[in-house]
mmCIF file of C-alpha atoms and ligand atoms in Angstrom:
data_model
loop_
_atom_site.group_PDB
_atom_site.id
_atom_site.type_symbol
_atom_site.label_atom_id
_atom_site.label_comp_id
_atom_site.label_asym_id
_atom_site.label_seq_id
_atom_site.Cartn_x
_atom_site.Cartn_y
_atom_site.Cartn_z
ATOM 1 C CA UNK T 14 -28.499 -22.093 -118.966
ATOM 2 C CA UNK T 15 -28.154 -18.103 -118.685
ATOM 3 C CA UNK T 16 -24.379 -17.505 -119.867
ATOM 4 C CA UNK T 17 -24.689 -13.693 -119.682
ATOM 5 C CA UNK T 18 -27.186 -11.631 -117.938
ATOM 6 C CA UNK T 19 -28.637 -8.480 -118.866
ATOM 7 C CA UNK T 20 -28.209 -5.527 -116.644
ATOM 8 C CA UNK T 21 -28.938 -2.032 -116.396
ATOM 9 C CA UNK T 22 -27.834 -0.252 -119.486
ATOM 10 C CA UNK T 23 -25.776 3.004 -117.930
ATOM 11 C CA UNK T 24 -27.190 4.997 -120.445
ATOM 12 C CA UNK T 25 -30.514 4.600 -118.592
ATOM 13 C CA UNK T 26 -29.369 5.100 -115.312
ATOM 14 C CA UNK T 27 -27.930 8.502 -115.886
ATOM 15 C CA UNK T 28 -31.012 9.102 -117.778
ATOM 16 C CA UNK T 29 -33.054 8.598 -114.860
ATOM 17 C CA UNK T 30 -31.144 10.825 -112.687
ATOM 18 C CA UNK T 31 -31.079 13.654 -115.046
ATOM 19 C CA UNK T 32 -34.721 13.533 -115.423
ATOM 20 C CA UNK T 33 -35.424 13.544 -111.783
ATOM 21 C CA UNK T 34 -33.002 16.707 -111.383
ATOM 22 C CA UNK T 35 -33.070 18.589 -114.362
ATOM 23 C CA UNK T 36 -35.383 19.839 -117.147
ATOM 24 C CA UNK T 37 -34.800 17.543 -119.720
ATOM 25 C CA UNK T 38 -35.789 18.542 -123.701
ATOM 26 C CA UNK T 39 -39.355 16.854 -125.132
ATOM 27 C CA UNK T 40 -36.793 14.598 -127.274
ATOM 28 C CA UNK T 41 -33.948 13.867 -124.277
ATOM 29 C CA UNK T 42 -37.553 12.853 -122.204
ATOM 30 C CA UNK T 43 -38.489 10.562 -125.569
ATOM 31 C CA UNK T 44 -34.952 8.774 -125.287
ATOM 32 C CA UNK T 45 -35.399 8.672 -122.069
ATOM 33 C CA UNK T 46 -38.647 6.931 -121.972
ATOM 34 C CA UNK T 47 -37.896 4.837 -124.776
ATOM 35 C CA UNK T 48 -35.259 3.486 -123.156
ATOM 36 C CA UNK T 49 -36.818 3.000 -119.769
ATOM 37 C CA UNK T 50 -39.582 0.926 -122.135
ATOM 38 C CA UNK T 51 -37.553 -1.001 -123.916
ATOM 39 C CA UNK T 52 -35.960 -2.362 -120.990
ATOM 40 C CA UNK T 53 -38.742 -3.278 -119.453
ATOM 41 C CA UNK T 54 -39.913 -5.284 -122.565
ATOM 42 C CA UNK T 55 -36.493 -6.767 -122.466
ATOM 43 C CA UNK T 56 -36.872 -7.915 -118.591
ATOM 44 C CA UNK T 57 -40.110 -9.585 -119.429
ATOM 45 C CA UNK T 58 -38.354 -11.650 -122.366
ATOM 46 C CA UNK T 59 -36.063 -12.731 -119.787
ATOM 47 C CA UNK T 60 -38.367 -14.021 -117.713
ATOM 48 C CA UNK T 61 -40.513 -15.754 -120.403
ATOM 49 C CA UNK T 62 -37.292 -17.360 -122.001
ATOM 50 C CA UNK T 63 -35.986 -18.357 -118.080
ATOM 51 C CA UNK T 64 -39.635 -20.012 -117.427
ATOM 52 C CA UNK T 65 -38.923 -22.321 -120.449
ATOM 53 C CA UNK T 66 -35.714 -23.634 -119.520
ATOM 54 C CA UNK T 67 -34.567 -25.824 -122.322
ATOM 55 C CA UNK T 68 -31.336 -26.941 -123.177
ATOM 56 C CA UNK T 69 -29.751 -24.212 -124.146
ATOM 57 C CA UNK T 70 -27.630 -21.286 -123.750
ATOM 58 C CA UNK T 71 -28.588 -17.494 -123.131
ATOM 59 C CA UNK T 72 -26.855 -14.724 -123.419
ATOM 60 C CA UNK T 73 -28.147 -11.461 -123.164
ATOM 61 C CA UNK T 74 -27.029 -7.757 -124.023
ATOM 62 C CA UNK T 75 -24.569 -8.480 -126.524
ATOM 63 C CA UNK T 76 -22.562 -5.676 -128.153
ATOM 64 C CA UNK T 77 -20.168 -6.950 -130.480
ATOM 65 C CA UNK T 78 -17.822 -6.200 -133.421
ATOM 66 C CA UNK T 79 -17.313 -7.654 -136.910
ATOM 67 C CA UNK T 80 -15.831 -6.230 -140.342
ATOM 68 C CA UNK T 81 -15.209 -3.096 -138.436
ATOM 69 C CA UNK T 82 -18.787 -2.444 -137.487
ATOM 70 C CA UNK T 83 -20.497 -2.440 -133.904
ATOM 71 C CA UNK T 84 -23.306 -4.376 -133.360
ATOM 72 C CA UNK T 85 -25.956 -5.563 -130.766
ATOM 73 C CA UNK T 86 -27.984 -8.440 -129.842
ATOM 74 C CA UNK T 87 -30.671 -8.716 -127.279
ATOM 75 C CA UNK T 88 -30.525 -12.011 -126.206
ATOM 76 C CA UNK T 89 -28.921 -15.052 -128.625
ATOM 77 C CA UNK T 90 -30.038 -18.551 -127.640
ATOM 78 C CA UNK T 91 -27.714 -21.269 -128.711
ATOM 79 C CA UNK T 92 -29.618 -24.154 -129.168
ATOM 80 C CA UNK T 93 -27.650 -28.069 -130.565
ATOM 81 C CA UNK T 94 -28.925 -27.266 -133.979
ATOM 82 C CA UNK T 95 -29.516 -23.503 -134.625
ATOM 83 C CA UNK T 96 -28.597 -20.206 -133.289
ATOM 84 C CA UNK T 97 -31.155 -17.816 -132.792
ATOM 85 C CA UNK T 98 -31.024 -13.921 -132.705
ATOM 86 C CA UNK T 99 -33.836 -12.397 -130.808
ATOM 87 C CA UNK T 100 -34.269 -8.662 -130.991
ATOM 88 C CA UNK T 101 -37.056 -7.099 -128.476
ATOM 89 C CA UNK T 102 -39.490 -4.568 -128.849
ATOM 90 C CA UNK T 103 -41.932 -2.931 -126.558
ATOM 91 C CA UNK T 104 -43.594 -1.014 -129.398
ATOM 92 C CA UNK T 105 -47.521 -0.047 -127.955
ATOM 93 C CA UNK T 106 -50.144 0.877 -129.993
ATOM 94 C CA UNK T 107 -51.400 0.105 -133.852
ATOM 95 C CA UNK T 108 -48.672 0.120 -136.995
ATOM 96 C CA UNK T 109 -48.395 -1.098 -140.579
ATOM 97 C CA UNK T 110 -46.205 -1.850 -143.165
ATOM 98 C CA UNK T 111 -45.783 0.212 -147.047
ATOM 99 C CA UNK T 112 -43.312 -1.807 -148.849
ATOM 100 C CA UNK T 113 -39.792 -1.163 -147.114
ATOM 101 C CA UNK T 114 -41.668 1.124 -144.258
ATOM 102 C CA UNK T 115 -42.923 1.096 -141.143
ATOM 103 C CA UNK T 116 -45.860 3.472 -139.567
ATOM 104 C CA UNK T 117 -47.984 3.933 -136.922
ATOM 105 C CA UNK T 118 -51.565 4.426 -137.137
ATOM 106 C CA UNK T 119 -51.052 8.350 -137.122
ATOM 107 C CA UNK T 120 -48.355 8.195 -140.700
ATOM 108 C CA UNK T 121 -44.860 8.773 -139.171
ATOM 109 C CA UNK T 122 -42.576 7.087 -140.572
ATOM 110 C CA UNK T 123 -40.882 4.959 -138.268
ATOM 111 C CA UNK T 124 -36.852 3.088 -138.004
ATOM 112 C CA UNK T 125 -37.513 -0.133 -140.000
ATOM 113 C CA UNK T 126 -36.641 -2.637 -137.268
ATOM 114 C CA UNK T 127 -36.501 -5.185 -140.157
ATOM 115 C CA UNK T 128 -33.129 -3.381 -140.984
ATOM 116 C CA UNK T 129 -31.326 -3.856 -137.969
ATOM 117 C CA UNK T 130 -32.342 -7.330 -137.429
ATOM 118 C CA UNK T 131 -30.885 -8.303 -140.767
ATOM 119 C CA UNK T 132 -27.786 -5.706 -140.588
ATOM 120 C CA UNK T 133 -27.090 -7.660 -136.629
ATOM 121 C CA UNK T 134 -27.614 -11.583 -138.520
ATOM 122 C CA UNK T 135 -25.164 -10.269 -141.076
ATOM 123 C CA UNK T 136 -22.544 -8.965 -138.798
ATOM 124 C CA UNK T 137 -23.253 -12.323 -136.428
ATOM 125 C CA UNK T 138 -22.799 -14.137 -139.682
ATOM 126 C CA UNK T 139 -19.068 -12.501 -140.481
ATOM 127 C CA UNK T 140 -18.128 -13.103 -136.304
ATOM 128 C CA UNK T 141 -19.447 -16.868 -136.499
ATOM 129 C CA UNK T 142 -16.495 -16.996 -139.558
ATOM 130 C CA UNK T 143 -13.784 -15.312 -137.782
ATOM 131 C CA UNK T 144 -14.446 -17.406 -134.879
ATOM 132 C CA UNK T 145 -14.397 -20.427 -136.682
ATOM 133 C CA UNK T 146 -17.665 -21.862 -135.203
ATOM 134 C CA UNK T 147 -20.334 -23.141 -137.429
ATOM 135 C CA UNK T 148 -24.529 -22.967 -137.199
ATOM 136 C CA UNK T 149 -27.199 -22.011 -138.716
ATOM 137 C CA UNK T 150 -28.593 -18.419 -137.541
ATOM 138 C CA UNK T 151 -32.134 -17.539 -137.557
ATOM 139 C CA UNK T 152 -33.229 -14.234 -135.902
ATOM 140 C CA UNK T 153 -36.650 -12.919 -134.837
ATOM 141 C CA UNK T 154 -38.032 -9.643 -134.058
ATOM 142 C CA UNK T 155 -40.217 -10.516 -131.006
ATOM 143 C CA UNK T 156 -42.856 -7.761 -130.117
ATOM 144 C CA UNK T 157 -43.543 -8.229 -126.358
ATOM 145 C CA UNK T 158 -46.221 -5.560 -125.877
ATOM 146 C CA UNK T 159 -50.186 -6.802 -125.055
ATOM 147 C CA UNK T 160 -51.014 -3.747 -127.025
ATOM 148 C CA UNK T 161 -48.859 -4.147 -130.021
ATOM 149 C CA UNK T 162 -50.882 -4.592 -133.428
ATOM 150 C CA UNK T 163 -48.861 -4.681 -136.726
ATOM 151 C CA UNK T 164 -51.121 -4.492 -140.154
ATOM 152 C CA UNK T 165 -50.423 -5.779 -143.243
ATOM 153 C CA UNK T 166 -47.631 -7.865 -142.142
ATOM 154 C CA UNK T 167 -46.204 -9.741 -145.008
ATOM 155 C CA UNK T 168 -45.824 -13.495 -143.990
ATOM 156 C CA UNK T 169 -42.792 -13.807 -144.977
ATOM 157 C CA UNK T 170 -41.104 -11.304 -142.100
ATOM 158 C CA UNK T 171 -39.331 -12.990 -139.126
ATOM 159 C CA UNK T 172 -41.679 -11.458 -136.870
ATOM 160 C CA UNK T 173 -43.074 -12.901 -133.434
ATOM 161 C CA UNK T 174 -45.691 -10.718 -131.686
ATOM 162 C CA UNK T 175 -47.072 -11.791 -128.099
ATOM 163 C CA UNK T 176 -49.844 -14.177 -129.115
ATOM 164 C CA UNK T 177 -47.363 -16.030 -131.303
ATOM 165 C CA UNK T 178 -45.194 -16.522 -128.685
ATOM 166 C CA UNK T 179 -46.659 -20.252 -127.268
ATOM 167 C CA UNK T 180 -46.337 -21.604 -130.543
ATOM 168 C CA UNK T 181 -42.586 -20.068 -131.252
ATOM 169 C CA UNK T 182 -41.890 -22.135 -127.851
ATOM 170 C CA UNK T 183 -42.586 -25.196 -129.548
ATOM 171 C CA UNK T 184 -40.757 -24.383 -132.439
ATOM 172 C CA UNK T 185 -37.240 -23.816 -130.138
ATOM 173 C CA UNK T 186 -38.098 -26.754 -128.213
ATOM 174 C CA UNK T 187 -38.313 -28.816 -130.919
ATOM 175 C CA UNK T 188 -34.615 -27.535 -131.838
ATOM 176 C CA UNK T 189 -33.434 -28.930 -128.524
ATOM 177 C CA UNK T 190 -30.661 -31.130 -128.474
ATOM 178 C CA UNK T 191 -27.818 -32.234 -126.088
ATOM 179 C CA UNK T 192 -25.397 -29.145 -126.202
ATOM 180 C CA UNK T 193 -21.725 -30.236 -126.814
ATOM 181 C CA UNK T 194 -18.498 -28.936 -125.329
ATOM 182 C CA UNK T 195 -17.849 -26.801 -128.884
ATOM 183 C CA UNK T 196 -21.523 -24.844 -127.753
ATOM 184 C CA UNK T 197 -20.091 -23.498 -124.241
ATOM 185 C CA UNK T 198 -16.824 -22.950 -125.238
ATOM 186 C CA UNK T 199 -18.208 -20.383 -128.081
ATOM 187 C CA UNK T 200 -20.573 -19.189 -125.588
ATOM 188 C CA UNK T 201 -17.801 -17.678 -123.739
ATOM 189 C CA UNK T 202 -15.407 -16.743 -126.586
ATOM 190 C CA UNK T 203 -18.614 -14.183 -127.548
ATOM 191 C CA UNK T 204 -18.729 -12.888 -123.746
ATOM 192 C CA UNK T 205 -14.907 -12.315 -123.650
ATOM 193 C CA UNK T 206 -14.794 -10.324 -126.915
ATOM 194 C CA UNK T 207 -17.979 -8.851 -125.677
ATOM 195 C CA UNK T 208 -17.224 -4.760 -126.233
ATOM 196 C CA UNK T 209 -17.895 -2.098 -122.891
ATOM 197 C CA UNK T 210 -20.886 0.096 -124.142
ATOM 198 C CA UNK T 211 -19.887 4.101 -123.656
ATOM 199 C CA UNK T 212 -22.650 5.445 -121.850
ATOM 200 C CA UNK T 213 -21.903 8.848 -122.277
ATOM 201 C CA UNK T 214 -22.367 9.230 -125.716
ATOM 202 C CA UNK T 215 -26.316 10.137 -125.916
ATOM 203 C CA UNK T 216 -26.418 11.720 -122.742
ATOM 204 C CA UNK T 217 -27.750 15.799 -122.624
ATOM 205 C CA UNK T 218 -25.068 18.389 -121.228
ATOM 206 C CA UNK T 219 -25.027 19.010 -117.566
ATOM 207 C CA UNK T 220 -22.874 20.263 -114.670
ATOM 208 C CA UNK T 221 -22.984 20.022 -111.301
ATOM 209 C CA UNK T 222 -24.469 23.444 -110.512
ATOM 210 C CA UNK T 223 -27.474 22.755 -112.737
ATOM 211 C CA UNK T 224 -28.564 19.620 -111.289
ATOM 212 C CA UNK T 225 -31.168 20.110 -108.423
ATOM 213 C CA UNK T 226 -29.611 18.219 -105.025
ATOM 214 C CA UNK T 227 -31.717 15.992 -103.121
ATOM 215 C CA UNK T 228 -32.076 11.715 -102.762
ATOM 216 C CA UNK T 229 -34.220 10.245 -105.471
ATOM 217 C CA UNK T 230 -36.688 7.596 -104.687
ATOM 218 C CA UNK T 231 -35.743 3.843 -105.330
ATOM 219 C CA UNK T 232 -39.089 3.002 -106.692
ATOM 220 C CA UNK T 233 -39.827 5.716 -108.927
ATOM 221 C CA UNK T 234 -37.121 7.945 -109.268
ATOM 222 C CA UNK T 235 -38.469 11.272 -108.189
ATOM 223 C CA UNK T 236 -37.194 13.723 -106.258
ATOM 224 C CA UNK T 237 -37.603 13.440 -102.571
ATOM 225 C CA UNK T 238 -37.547 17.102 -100.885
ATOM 226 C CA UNK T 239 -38.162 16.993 -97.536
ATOM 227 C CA UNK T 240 -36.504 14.660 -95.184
ATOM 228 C CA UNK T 241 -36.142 15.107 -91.526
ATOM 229 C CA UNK T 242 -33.002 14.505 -89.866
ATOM 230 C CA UNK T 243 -33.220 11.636 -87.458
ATOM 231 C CA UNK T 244 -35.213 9.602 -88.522
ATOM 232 C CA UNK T 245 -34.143 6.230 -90.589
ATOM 233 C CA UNK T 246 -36.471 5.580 -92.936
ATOM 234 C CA UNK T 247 -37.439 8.247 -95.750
ATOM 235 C CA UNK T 248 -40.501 7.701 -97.318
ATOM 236 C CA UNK T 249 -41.333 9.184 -100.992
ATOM 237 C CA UNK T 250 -43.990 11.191 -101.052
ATOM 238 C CA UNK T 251 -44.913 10.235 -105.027
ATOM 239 C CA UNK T 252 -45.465 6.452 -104.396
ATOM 240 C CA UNK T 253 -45.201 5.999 -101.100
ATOM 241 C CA UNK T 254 -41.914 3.741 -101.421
ATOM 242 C CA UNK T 255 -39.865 3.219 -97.888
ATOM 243 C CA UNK T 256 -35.936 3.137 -97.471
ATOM 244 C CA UNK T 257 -33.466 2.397 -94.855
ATOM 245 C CA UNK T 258 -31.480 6.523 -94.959
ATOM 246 C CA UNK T 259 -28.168 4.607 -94.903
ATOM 247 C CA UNK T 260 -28.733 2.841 -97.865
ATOM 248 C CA UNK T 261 -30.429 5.634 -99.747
ATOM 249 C CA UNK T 262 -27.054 7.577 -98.940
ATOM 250 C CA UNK T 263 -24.837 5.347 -100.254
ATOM 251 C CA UNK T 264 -27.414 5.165 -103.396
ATOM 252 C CA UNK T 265 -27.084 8.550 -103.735
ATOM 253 C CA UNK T 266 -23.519 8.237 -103.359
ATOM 254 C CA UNK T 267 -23.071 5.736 -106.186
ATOM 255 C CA UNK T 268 -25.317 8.057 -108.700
ATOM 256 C CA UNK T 269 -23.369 11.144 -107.722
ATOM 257 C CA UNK T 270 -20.048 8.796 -109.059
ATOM 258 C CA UNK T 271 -21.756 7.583 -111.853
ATOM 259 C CA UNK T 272 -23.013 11.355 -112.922
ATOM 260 C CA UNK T 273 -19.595 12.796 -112.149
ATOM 261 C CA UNK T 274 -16.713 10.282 -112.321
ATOM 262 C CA UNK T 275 -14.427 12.934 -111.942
ATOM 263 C CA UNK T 276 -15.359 14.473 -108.851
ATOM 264 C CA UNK T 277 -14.011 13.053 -105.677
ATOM 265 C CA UNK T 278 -16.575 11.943 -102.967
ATOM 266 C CA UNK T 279 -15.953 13.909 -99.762
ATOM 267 C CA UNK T 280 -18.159 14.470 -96.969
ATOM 268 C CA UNK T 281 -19.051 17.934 -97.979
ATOM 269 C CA UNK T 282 -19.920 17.033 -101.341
ATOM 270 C CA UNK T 283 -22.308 14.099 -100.424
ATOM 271 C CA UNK T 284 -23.749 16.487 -97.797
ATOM 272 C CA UNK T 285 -24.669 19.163 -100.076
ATOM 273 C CA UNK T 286 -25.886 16.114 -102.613
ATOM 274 C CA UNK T 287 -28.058 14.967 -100.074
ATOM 275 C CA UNK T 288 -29.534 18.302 -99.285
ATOM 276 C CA UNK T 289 -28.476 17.695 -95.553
ATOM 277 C CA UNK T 290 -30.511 14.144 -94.986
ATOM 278 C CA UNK T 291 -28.422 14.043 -92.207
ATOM 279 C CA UNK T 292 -25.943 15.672 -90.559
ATOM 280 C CA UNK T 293 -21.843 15.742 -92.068
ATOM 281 C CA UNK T 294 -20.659 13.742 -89.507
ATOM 282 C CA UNK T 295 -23.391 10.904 -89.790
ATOM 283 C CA UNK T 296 -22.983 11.167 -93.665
ATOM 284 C CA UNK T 297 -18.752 10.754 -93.116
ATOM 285 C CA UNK T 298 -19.697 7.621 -91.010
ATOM 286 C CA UNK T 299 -21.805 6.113 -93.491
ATOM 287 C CA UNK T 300 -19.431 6.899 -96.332
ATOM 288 C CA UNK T 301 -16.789 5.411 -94.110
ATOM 289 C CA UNK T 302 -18.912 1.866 -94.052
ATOM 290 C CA UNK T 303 -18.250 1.722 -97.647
ATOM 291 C CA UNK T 304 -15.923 3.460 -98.846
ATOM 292 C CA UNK T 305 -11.749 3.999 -97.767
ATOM 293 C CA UNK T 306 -10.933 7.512 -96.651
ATOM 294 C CA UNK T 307 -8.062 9.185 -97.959
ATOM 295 C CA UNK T 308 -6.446 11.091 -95.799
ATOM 296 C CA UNK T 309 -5.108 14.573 -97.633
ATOM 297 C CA UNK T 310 -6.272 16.991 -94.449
ATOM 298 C CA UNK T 311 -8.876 19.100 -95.594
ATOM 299 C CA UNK T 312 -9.043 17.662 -99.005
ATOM 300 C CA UNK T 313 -9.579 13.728 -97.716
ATOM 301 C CA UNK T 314 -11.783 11.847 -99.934
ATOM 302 C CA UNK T 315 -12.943 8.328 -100.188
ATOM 303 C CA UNK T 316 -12.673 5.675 -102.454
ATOM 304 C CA UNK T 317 -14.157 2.749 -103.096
ATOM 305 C CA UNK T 318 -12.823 0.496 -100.959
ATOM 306 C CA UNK T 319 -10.790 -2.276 -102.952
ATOM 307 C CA UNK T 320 -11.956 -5.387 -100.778
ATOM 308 C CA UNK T 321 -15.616 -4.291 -101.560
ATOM 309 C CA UNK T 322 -15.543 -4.043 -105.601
ATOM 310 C CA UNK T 323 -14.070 -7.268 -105.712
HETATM 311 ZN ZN1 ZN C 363 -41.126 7.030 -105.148
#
């Protein structure tokens, strides 16, 4: 049973729509990517772990605090017998192992992954006490990538790599048991104490003024320039993707908040975002489907309308 589900980090988002409208540095585009890549991998665990459905517990996107220290899971399965602690990586291409250090085929030096799956099981280990709940933990590093080869990999690493994977289903099957009250009532003591990830923290400097206006596509994120007032559907010119204009203005809308929380959405402001997609008063009448208008004369704004976030 999924407990908690993974979304979006924020981090990514924002990363997305900085890379669509601004020139982002060769290593803010690597984060960037990474990110966007590790996701992905992530998403297709998911989906492999959903297809199973045993009887169990899944909770994704964990970030979580013990002994002072902030840590992260991506996904923990609580099975009857053991816990497990899965942490997913969409590493492409060919690596190996020196003693304590990871490469890839070309000799740099990569994070040891090993590390933070051990430095996580620790920390999980400490919570698990404070909590007062008791299990055996085992975590995995699971390598989801077709195209991920890993040489001289000592047996004795918790390591799962794609063509593993059918066989590591047998092995958490096998671990199936009838879950007991104790198993869901932890499962949500972890959610509640769950901490709120601060997106903002990684993020490259930008203002308003240096961010290029304009809708982004839904499908691929790039910029769409031209757009002809009238019509209803905008089509991206990069992949072809199709979009209702109200929606895509209320998208916009929602990653103009997101990019500047302090700003207030006004008509004007979503106008000029839009790079005129339509005209002010059709963009005040979408807004107004949506969103609560504040009435201050010339300075009105809208909100988010309170019935709506509920
Ligand atoms: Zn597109």
């Amino acid at each position: 049973m999924l407990i908690k589900q993974r979304t979006e980090p924020v981090e990514l988002k924002l990363l997305r729509f900085l890379n669509a409208r601004m020139e982002l540095s060769e290593k803010e585009k690597n984060i960037y990517l990474n990110l966007e890549k590790g996701f992905k991998g992530e998403l297709w665990f998911d989906n492999w772990l959903e297809n199973l459905s045993g009887e169990w517990l899944v909770l994704n996107d964990l970030l979580l605090e013990s002994n002072n220290s902030v840590f992260q899971i991506d996904t923990l399965l609580i099975t009857s017998e053991k816990i497990y602690l899965f942490e997913i990586k969409n590493y492409e291409g060919d690596f190996y192992i020196q003693g304590d250090k990871w490469y890839t085929i070309s000799k740099s030096e990569i994070k040891n992954p090993i590390f933070q799956l051990e430095r996580s099981g620790m920390l999980f280990r400490g919570l698990l006490q404070e909590l007062g709940f008791s299990s055996p933990i085992e975590s995995y590093l699971i390598f989801v990538n077709p195209d991920f080869f890993l040489y001289q990999t000592p047996l004795s690493l918790p390591i799962v790599s794609l063509a593993q994977l059918n066989r590591f289903k047998n092995k958490l099957i096998m671990n199936e048991g009838i879950l007991k009250k104790r198993h869901s009532k932890f499962a949500e003591q972890l959610v509640s104490i769950c901490l709120k990830e601060s997106p903002y923290t990684r993020l490259p400097e930008y203002n308003y003024d240096q961010l290029e206006r304009g809708v982004t596509c839904a499908y691929c994120y790039s910029l769409m320039d031209s757009l002809t007032e009238g019509e209803e559907t905008i089509v991206c010119k990069e992949c072809g993707g199709k979009e209702n204009v109200i929606s895509a203005i209320l998208r916009s809308t929602e990653e103009f908040k997101l990019l500047f929380p302090d700003r207030k959405i006004t008509t004007n402001e979503i106008f000029e975002w839009c790079k005129g997609v339509k005209s002010s008063r059709s963009i005040r009448r979408i807004l107004s489907k949506k969103y609560e208008l504040i009435k201050q004369g010339r300075s009105s704004y809208f909100e988010p309308n309170f019935s709506d976030t509920k």
